[in-house]
Short mmCIF file of C-alpha atoms in Angstrom, two decimals:
data_model
loop_
_atom_site.label_atom_id
_atom_site.label_comp_id
_atom_site.label_asym_id
_atom_site.label_seq_id
_atom_site.Cartn_x
_atom_site.Cartn_y
_atom_site.Cartn_z
CA MET A 27 12.43 1.03 6.97
CA PRO A 28 10.98 4.33 5.73
CA GLU A 29 12.91 5.32 2.61
CA LEU A 30 13.19 8.44 0.47
CA PRO A 31 9.58 8.61 -0.80
CA ASP A 32 8.16 7.98 2.67
CA VAL A 33 10.52 10.33 4.52
CA GLU A 34 10.03 13.02 1.88
CA VAL A 35 6.27 12.98 2.46
CA TYR A 36 6.76 12.99 6.24
CA VAL A 37 8.88 16.12 5.82
CA GLU A 38 6.41 17.82 3.48
CA ARG A 39 3.46 17.21 5.80
CA LEU A 40 5.39 18.29 8.90
CA ASN A 41 6.33 21.54 7.17
CA ALA A 42 2.70 22.08 6.17
CA LEU A 43 1.22 21.23 9.57
CA LEU A 44 3.83 22.63 11.95
CA GLY A 45 5.92 25.20 10.09
CA GLY A 46 5.97 28.32 12.25
CA GLU A 47 4.36 26.56 15.23
CA VAL A 48 5.80 26.53 18.75
CA ILE A 49 6.82 23.22 20.30
CA GLU A 50 5.54 23.21 23.85
CA ARG A 51 7.15 20.09 25.23
CA VAL A 52 9.30 17.09 24.33
CA ARG A 53 8.29 13.94 26.22
CA LEU A 54 10.62 10.94 26.12
CA ALA A 55 9.11 7.57 27.06
CA SER A 56 12.24 5.54 26.32
CA PRO A 57 15.72 6.40 27.62
CA PHE A 58 17.24 4.49 24.70
CA LEU A 59 15.90 6.92 22.09
CA LEU A 60 18.11 9.92 22.96
CA ARG A 61 21.63 9.48 21.53
CA SER A 62 23.15 12.88 22.36
CA VAL A 63 24.04 14.57 25.65
CA GLN A 64 24.04 18.32 25.03
CA PRO A 65 21.93 20.28 24.48
CA PRO A 66 18.95 18.56 26.17
CA PRO A 67 15.64 18.10 24.32
CA SER A 68 14.13 20.79 26.56
CA SER A 69 16.33 23.35 24.76
CA VAL A 70 13.77 23.53 21.93
CA GLU A 71 10.71 23.85 24.16
CA GLY A 72 8.94 27.15 23.66
CA ARG A 73 10.76 27.69 20.35
CA ARG A 74 9.17 28.11 16.94
CA MET A 75 9.83 25.43 14.35
CA THR A 76 11.17 27.11 11.23
CA GLU A 77 11.82 24.21 8.88
CA VAL A 78 11.87 20.42 8.51
CA LEU A 79 14.52 18.80 6.31
CA ARG A 80 15.25 15.32 5.02
CA ILE A 81 18.85 14.18 5.49
CA GLY A 82 19.02 10.81 3.77
CA LYS A 83 16.53 8.76 5.79
CA ARG A 84 16.65 11.17 8.75
CA ILE A 85 14.21 13.95 9.61
CA ALA A 86 15.61 17.20 11.02
CA MET A 87 13.24 19.64 12.75
CA ILE A 88 14.90 23.05 13.03
CA PHE A 89 13.87 25.76 15.51
CA ASP A 90 14.33 29.52 15.75
CA ASN A 91 17.21 29.23 18.23
CA ASP A 92 19.13 27.25 15.57
CA HIS A 93 18.76 24.03 17.58
CA ALA A 94 17.44 20.95 15.82
CA LEU A 95 15.89 17.59 16.63
CA VAL A 96 17.18 14.85 14.32
CA LEU A 97 15.14 11.65 14.09
CA HIS A 98 16.12 8.38 12.46
CA LEU A 99 13.20 5.96 12.34
CA MET A 100 15.37 2.97 11.40
CA ILE A 101 13.43 -0.19 10.48
CA ALA A 102 10.29 -0.08 12.60
CA GLY A 103 9.95 3.54 13.75
CA ARG A 104 6.85 5.47 12.69
CA LEU A 105 5.46 8.95 13.25
CA ARG A 106 1.79 9.60 13.95
CA TRP A 107 -0.20 12.79 14.40
CA ARG A 108 -2.43 12.63 17.48
CA LYS A 109 -4.54 14.99 19.57
CA ALA A 110 -2.61 17.33 21.85
CA GLY A 111 -1.24 15.71 25.00
CA SER A 112 -1.74 12.12 23.81
CA SER A 113 -0.39 9.51 26.22
CA VAL A 114 3.08 8.04 25.81
CA ALA A 115 2.27 5.09 28.06
CA ALA A 116 1.76 2.55 25.26
CA ARG A 117 4.47 -0.10 25.09
CA ASN A 118 5.81 0.87 21.66
CA THR A 119 5.66 4.65 22.15
CA LEU A 120 9.09 6.24 22.44
CA ALA A 121 8.38 9.99 22.47
CA ALA A 122 5.88 12.75 21.83
CA PHE A 123 6.53 16.24 20.52
CA ASP A 124 3.72 18.50 21.74
CA PHE A 125 2.34 21.47 19.83
CA ALA A 126 -0.84 23.44 20.46
CA ALA A 127 -2.53 21.77 17.48
CA GLY A 128 -1.56 18.22 18.41
CA SER A 129 1.21 15.80 19.33
CA LEU A 130 3.68 14.18 16.96
CA VAL A 131 4.10 10.69 18.43
CA LEU A 132 7.05 8.43 17.67
CA SER A 133 6.54 4.68 18.06
CA GLU A 134 8.64 1.65 17.20
CA ALA A 135 7.29 -1.86 16.70
CA GLY A 136 9.10 -4.87 18.15
CA LYS A 137 11.41 -5.27 21.11
CA LYS A 138 14.59 -3.82 19.63
CA ARG A 139 15.04 -0.08 20.08
CA ARG A 140 16.91 1.23 17.05
CA ALA A 141 15.18 4.54 16.36
CA SER A 142 17.25 7.51 17.50
CA LEU A 143 16.93 11.16 18.47
CA HIS A 144 19.84 13.60 18.43
CA VAL A 145 19.65 17.20 19.59
CA VAL A 146 22.12 19.62 18.00
CA ALA A 147 22.90 23.17 19.02
CA GLU A 148 23.38 24.71 15.59
CA ARG A 149 22.23 24.13 12.06
CA ALA A 150 25.80 23.64 10.83
CA ALA A 151 26.01 20.48 12.96
CA LEU A 152 23.47 18.80 10.67
CA ALA A 153 26.31 18.20 8.23
CA SER A 154 27.58 15.46 10.54
CA PHE A 155 24.53 13.36 9.65
CA GLU A 156 25.21 13.55 5.93
CA ARG A 157 26.50 10.18 4.69
CA GLY A 158 27.62 11.56 1.35
CA GLY A 159 25.18 9.59 -0.78
CA LEU A 160 23.94 10.84 -4.14
CA GLU A 161 20.47 12.39 -4.31
CA VAL A 162 19.18 10.55 -7.37
CA LEU A 163 16.37 13.00 -8.12
CA ASP A 164 18.85 15.90 -8.22
CA THR A 165 21.55 14.45 -10.49
CA ASP A 166 22.32 13.49 -14.08
CA LEU A 167 23.33 10.23 -15.75
CA ALA A 168 27.06 11.03 -15.91
CA THR A 169 27.27 11.82 -12.19
CA PHE A 170 25.11 8.82 -11.30
CA LYS A 171 27.40 6.49 -13.23
CA ALA A 172 30.58 8.04 -11.84
CA VAL A 173 29.44 7.71 -8.22
CA LEU A 174 28.10 4.15 -8.46
CA ALA A 175 31.05 2.93 -10.51
CA ARG A 176 33.68 4.47 -8.21
CA ASP A 177 34.00 1.13 -6.39
CA ASN A 178 32.89 -2.29 -7.54
CA HIS A 179 29.74 -3.43 -5.74
CA THR A 180 26.64 -5.43 -6.53
CA LEU A 181 23.82 -3.19 -7.70
CA LYS A 182 21.81 -4.05 -4.59
CA ARG A 183 24.62 -2.90 -2.33
CA ALA A 184 25.38 0.19 -4.37
CA LEU A 185 21.76 1.35 -4.24
CA THR A 186 21.33 0.67 -0.52
CA SER A 187 24.65 2.04 0.77
CA PRO A 188 23.98 5.54 2.22
CA GLY A 189 27.49 6.65 1.29
CA ILE A 190 26.71 5.93 -2.37
CA VAL A 191 22.99 6.61 -2.85
CA SER A 192 20.92 8.61 -0.38
CA GLY A 193 17.59 7.44 1.01
CA VAL A 194 17.22 4.04 -0.69
CA GLY A 195 16.82 0.73 1.15
CA ASN A 196 15.53 -2.78 0.55
CA ALA A 197 12.10 -1.92 -0.79
CA TYR A 198 12.82 0.71 -3.41
CA SER A 199 16.09 -0.88 -4.53
CA ASP A 200 14.07 -3.99 -5.42
CA GLU A 201 11.61 -1.87 -7.38
CA ILE A 202 14.37 0.08 -9.15
CA LEU A 203 16.20 -3.06 -10.25
CA PHE A 204 13.01 -4.69 -11.48
CA ALA A 205 12.14 -1.59 -13.51
CA ALA A 206 15.69 -1.57 -14.94
CA ARG A 207 15.50 -5.33 -15.70
CA LEU A 208 18.80 -5.92 -13.90
CA SER A 209 19.97 -8.58 -11.46
CA PRO A 210 20.45 -7.33 -7.87
CA PHE A 211 23.82 -9.06 -7.83
CA LYS A 212 25.21 -7.80 -11.10
CA GLN A 213 28.35 -5.81 -10.35
CA THR A 214 28.74 -2.16 -11.21
CA ARG A 215 31.96 -2.74 -13.18
CA ASN A 216 30.08 -5.09 -15.53
CA LEU A 217 27.34 -2.69 -16.63
CA GLU A 218 27.12 -1.64 -20.26
CA ASP A 219 26.15 1.90 -21.27
CA ASP A 220 22.54 0.89 -22.00
CA GLU A 221 22.28 -0.79 -18.60
CA TRP A 222 23.55 2.35 -16.87
CA ARG A 223 20.91 4.38 -18.69
CA ARG A 224 18.18 1.91 -17.73
CA LEU A 225 19.28 1.91 -14.10
CA PHE A 226 19.42 5.70 -13.91
CA GLU A 227 16.03 6.17 -15.53
CA ALA A 228 14.48 3.43 -13.40
CA ALA A 229 15.85 4.98 -10.19
CA ARG A 230 14.46 8.41 -11.00
CA ALA A 231 11.12 7.11 -12.23
CA THR A 232 10.66 4.74 -9.28
CA LEU A 233 11.58 7.21 -6.55
CA GLY A 234 9.82 10.16 -8.16
CA GLY A 235 6.75 8.07 -8.92
CA TRP A 236 6.45 6.81 -5.37
CA VAL A 237 6.85 10.30 -3.93
CA GLU A 238 3.89 11.38 -6.06
CA ARG A 239 1.91 8.27 -5.11
CA ARG A 240 2.52 8.79 -1.39
CA ARG A 241 1.57 12.48 -1.69
CA ALA A 242 -1.70 11.53 -3.36
CA GLU A 243 -2.46 8.90 -0.70
CA VAL A 244 -1.84 11.30 2.19
CA GLY A 245 -3.39 14.43 0.67
CA GLU A 246 -3.85 17.11 3.33
CA GLY A 247 -3.57 14.57 6.16
CA PHE A 248 -0.58 12.82 7.71
CA PRO A 249 1.10 9.52 6.70
CA ASP A 250 -0.02 7.55 9.78
CA LYS A 251 -0.14 4.20 7.97
CA LEU A 252 3.32 3.95 6.51
CA SER A 253 4.55 0.51 5.42
CA ALA A 254 7.50 -0.91 3.49
CA PHE A 255 5.05 -3.12 1.61
CA HIS A 256 2.55 -1.76 -0.87
CA PRO A 257 0.18 -3.84 -3.00
CA GLU A 258 1.18 -1.77 -6.03
CA MET A 259 4.85 -2.76 -5.78
CA ALA A 260 6.18 -4.99 -8.54
CA VAL A 261 8.43 -7.37 -6.57
CA HIS A 262 9.15 -6.16 -3.04
CA GLY A 263 7.08 -8.15 -0.54
CA ARG A 264 5.64 -10.30 -3.35
CA TYR A 265 7.68 -13.49 -2.85
CA ARG A 266 6.13 -16.43 -4.75
CA GLN A 267 3.41 -14.22 -6.20
CA PRO A 268 3.25 -13.99 -9.99
CA CYS A 269 5.28 -11.28 -11.68
CA ARG A 270 2.94 -8.73 -13.20
CA VAL A 271 4.99 -8.73 -16.42
CA CYS A 272 5.77 -12.40 -17.13
CA GLY A 273 3.63 -14.30 -14.64
CA LYS A 274 6.54 -16.28 -13.16
CA PRO A 275 6.85 -16.40 -9.34
CA VAL A 276 8.82 -13.61 -7.68
CA GLN A 277 11.99 -14.92 -6.02
CA ARG A 278 13.68 -13.85 -2.79
CA ILE A 279 17.12 -14.06 -1.22
CA VAL A 280 17.38 -13.39 2.53
CA TYR A 281 20.69 -12.46 4.13
CA ALA A 282 21.21 -11.14 7.66
CA GLU A 283 18.32 -8.69 8.13
CA ASN A 284 18.14 -7.78 4.46
CA GLU A 285 16.50 -9.35 1.46
CA SER A 286 16.33 -9.06 -2.30
CA ASN A 287 13.12 -9.68 -4.19
CA TYR A 288 13.41 -10.14 -7.95
CA CYS A 289 11.89 -11.80 -10.99
CA ALA A 290 14.25 -14.39 -12.47
CA GLN A 291 12.51 -14.30 -15.83
CA CYS A 292 12.66 -10.50 -16.17
CA GLN A 293 15.95 -9.73 -14.40
CA THR A 294 18.35 -12.68 -14.52
CA GLY A 295 17.58 -14.42 -17.80
CA GLY A 296 15.55 -17.12 -16.06
CA ARG A 297 18.32 -18.04 -13.62
CA VAL A 298 17.36 -18.49 -9.96
CA LEU A 299 20.01 -16.85 -7.80
CA ALA A 300 21.49 -19.03 -5.09
CA ASP A 301 20.38 -18.32 -1.55
CA ARG A 302 23.50 -18.74 0.57
CA SER A 303 21.96 -20.92 3.29
CA LEU A 304 19.42 -22.86 1.23
CA SER A 305 21.77 -23.56 -1.68
CA ARG A 306 24.36 -24.97 0.74
CA LEU A 307 21.71 -27.21 2.23
CA LEU A 308 20.30 -28.43 -1.08
CA LYS A 309 23.64 -28.45 -2.96
CA ALA A 310 23.14 -30.26 -6.28
CA ASN A 311 19.37 -30.16 -5.81
CA TRP A 312 19.27 -26.36 -5.83
CA PRO A 313 17.08 -25.29 -8.80
CA ARG A 314 19.07 -23.25 -11.30
CA THR A 315 16.21 -22.00 -13.46
CA VAL A 316 12.59 -20.96 -13.06
CA GLU A 317 11.56 -24.12 -14.92
CA GLU A 318 13.49 -26.36 -12.51
CA LEU A 319 11.96 -24.52 -9.58
CA GLU A 320 8.43 -24.94 -10.93
CA ASN A 321 9.01 -28.66 -11.57
CA SER A 322 10.64 -29.38 -8.21
#
């Protein structure tokens, strides 16, 4: 799923490429994409785009009649910049937003259609898409601690809940927790002051650093090749590969459609966290430490 650094760069490039441009047509290739009834997507056709905003993981394109298109890419949705009038006939193409300079094409890999488009009639209605999560890059340590400690959650859940932290999902939460040297399943009520500081600094450095990295990668172009997995990441997507700090294999816990990638040596004192399904299957044979895992 595109997260804060990726969506932020989408927004920046859309503002640079299309700010002040007129949208000529909205073409929907999938009836499942549109999640609102009124106004219709045609209500923005012929209108000038004034601004693009990030709302958590959503992208809001605002026009000079105060209407807005709000996109949520979900897990597999991607935006691509193509020549004007590009076809929407491809199987994974959901929509195209046509401008004189080119077409912004929305596609979604896989069979499930989770990406969404809402059309709103006034800018004030954008508030309904706010989940209330903290913008980490715009806050201080005291506020960060107060918000995350308000309820007791695991750190993984606290970082990925949009009502607590805005714009963070599986990938960057893994990277933040690795940088902070904290277990994904340590609970917020159990953090010491130094751990709060490490978590806060790691969150800001990780998110801010990846925004800068993505900007540098894209340059004056468009982020057509967006992925949740980057070779430069420390643990996310690197299951069983050696940790770049200690050399021990990166571990992974999979649950539902989510996962946590972590280094046991660097984050959990060498303890391998129990995977709910595998640990039940293996029972007493479940390896408790990195050493047991390597010798199994």
